[in-house]
Short mmCIF file of C-alpha atoms in Angstrom, two decimals:
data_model
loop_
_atom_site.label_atom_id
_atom_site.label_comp_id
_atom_site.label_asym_id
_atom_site.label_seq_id
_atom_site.Cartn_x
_atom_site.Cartn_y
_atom_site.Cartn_z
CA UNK A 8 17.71 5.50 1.33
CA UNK A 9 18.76 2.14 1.08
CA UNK A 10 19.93 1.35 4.57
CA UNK A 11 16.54 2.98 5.62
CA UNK A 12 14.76 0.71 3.51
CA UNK A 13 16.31 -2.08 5.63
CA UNK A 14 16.32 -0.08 9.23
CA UNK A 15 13.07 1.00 8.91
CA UNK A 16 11.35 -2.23 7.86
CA UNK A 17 13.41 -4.22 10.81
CA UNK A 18 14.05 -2.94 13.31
CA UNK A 19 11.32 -0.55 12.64
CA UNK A 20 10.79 3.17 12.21
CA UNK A 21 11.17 4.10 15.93
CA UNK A 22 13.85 1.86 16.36
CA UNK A 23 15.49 3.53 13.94
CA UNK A 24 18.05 6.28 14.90
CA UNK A 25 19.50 8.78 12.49
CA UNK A 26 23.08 7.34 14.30
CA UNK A 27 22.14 3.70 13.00
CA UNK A 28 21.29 4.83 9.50
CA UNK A 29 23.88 7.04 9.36
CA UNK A 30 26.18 3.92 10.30
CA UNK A 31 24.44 2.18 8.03
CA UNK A 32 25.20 4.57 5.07
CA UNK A 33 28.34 5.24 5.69
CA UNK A 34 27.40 8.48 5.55
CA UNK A 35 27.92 11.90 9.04
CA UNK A 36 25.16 12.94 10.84
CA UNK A 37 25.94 15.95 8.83
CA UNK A 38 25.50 14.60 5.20
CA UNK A 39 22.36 13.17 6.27
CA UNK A 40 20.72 16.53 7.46
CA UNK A 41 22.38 17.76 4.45
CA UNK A 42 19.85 15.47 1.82
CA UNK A 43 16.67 15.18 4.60
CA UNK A 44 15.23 17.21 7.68
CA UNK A 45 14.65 14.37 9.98
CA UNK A 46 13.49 10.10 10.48
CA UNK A 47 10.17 11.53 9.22
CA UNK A 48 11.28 13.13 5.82
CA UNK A 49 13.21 10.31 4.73
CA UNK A 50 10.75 7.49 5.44
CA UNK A 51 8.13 9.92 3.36
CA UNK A 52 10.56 10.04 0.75
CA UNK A 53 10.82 5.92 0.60
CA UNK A 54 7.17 5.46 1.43
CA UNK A 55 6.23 7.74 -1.76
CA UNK A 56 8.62 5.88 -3.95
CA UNK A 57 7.04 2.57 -2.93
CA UNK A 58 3.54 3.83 -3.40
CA UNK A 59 4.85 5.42 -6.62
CA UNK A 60 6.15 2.41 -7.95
CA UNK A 61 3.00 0.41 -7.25
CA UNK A 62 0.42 2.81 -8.52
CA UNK A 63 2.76 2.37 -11.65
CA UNK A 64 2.38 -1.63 -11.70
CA UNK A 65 -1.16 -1.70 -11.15
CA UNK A 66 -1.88 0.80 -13.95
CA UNK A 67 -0.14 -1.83 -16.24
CA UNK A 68 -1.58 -4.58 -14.88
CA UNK A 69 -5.40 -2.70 -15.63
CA UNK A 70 -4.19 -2.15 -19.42
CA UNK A 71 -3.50 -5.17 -19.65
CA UNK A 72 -6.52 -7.06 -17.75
CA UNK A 73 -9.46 -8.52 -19.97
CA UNK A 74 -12.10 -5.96 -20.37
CA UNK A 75 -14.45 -6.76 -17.68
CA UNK A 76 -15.40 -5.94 -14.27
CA UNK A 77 -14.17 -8.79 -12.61
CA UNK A 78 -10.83 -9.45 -14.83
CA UNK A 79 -9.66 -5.35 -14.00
CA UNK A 80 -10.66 -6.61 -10.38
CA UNK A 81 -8.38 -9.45 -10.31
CA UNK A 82 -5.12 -8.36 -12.16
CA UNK A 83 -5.35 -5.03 -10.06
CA UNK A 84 -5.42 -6.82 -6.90
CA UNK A 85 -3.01 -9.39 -8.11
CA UNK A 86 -0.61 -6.67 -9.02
CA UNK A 87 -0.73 -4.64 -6.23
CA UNK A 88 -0.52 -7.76 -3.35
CA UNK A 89 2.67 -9.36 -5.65
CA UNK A 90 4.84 -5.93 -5.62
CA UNK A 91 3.76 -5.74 -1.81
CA UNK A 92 5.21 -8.95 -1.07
CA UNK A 93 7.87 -9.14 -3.64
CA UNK A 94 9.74 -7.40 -1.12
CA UNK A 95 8.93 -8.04 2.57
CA UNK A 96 10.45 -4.55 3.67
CA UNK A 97 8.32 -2.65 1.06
CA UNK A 98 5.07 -4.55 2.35
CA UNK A 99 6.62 -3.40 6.23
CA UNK A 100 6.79 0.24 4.92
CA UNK A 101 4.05 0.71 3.06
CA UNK A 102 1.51 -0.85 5.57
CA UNK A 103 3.02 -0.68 9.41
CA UNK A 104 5.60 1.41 9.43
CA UNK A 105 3.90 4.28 7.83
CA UNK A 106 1.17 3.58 10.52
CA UNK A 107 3.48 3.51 13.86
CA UNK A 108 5.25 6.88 12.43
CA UNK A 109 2.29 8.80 13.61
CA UNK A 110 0.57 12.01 12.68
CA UNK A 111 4.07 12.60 10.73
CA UNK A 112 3.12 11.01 8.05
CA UNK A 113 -0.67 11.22 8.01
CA UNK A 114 -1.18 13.72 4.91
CA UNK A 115 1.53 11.33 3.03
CA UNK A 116 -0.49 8.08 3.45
CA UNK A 117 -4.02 10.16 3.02
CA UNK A 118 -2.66 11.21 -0.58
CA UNK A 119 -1.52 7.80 -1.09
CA UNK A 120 -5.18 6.36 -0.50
CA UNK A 121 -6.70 9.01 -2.52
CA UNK A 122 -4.61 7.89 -5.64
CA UNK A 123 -5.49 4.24 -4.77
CA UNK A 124 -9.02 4.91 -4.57
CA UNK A 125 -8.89 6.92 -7.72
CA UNK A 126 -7.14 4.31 -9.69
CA UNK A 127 -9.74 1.74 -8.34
CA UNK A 128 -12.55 3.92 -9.55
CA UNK A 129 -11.69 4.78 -12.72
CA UNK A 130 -11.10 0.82 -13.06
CA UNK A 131 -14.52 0.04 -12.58
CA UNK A 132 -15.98 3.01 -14.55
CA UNK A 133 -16.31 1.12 -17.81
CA UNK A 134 -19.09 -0.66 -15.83
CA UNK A 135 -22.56 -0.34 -14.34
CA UNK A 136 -22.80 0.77 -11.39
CA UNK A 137 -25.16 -0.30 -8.86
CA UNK A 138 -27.11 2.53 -7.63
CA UNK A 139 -27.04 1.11 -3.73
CA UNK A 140 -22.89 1.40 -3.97
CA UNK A 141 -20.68 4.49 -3.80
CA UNK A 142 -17.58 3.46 -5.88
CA UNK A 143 -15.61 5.86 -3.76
CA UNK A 144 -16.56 4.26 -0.46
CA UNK A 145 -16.28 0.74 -1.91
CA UNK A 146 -12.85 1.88 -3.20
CA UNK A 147 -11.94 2.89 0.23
CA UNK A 148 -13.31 -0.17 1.58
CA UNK A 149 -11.21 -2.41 -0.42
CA UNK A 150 -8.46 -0.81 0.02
CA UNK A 151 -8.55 -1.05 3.67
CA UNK A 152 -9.29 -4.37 3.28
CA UNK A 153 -6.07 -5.18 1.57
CA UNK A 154 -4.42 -2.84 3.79
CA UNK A 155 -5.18 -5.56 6.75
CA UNK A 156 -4.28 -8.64 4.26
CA UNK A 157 -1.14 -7.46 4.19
CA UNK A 158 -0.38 -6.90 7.64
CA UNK A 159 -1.82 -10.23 8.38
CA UNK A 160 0.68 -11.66 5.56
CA UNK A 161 3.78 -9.77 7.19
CA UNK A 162 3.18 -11.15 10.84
CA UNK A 163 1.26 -14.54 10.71
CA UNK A 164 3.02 -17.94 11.05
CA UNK A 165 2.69 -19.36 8.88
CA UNK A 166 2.20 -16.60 5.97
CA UNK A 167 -0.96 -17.02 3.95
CA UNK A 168 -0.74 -17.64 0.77
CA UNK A 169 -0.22 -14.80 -2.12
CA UNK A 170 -3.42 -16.49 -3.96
CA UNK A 171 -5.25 -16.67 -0.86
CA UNK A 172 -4.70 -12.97 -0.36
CA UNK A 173 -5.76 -12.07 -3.95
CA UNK A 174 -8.57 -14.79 -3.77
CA UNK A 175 -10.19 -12.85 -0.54
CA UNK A 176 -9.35 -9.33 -1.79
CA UNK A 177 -10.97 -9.85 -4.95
CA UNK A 178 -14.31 -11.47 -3.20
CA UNK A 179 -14.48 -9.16 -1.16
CA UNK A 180 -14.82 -6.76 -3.84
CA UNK A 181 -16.98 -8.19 -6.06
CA UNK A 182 -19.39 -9.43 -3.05
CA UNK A 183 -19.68 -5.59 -1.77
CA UNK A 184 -21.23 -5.37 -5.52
CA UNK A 185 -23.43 -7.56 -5.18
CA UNK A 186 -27.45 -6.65 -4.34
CA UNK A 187 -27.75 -4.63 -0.77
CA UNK A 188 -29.69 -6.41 2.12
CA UNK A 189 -33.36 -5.06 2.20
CA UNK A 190 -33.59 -2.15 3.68
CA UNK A 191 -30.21 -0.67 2.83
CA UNK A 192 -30.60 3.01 1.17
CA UNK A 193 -28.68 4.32 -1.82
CA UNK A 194 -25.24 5.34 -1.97
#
């Protein structure tokens, strides 16, 4: 798992042959079929853990956030862009590599959304919500747009800034609260 973590954040996923991470490892060709089915299975397994890991972090970070709308806003945003980026290769994994792997790991990043968009949801139901917004949709929304911070923070020169990222992410949210354009119908 480790030398995939590496492999598959640079070079990449298809660059990536179960030959190099079995060199890598130190590990046959044999012992590695023996603990995963394939390229696909294994960078499932890591992109889980990392998705795992940060669904744990932002949960904290929410406990711990002052009670209102704005404040759970921030600190989960915060939380979730500084484990990203704590780690270049998890930010790789989690947001391009997962994406270039194809259909293979479609169902794995859908229920990695889903639990995003729940946690972001039940963040904001302490609040009122604005009949004109569907929390779901906004959820997905944000999360997509963070999803595209991110991969603007792994390949721009130079790297925008962690508070710039949270800074955006967080107006972004708190904007798509705001009152809809005339015209716009409910949720």
């Amino acid at each position: 798992m480790t030398a995939a973590y590496t492999l598959y954040a640079k070079p990449g996923f298809a660059a990536t042959t179960i030959e190099r991470l079995c060199s890598e490892a130190r590990i046959s060709n044999r012992a590695f079929y023996e603990c995963f089915g394939g390229r696909e299975e294994l960078l499932q397994a890591l992109h889980q853990r990392c998705v795992e890991e940060s669904l744990s972090v932002v949960a904290k970070a929410l406990q711990e956030a002052p009670n209102t709308l704005e404040g759970r806003v921030r600190a989960g945003i915060r939380a979730y862009i500084e484990f990203a980026t704590d780690d270049w290769r998890r930010a790789r994994i989690m947001h391009v590599e997962v994406r270039r792997s194809g259909d293979v790991l479609t169902m794995s990043r859908q229920r990695a959304i889903e639990s995003f968009a729940r946690i972001i949801q039940e963040a904001a139901a302490d609040f009122p919500q604005d009949p004109h917004v569907n929390r779901r949709l906004l959820a997905l929304g944000v999360i997509g747009a963070l999803q595209e911070l991110l991969i603007e923070w792994l390949l721009a020169e130079p790297q925008p800034a962690i508070d710039d990222l949270v800074a955006t992410a967080v107006h972004i949210f708190m904007r798509s609260l705001a009152a809809p354009p005339s015209g716009t119908a409910p949720g």
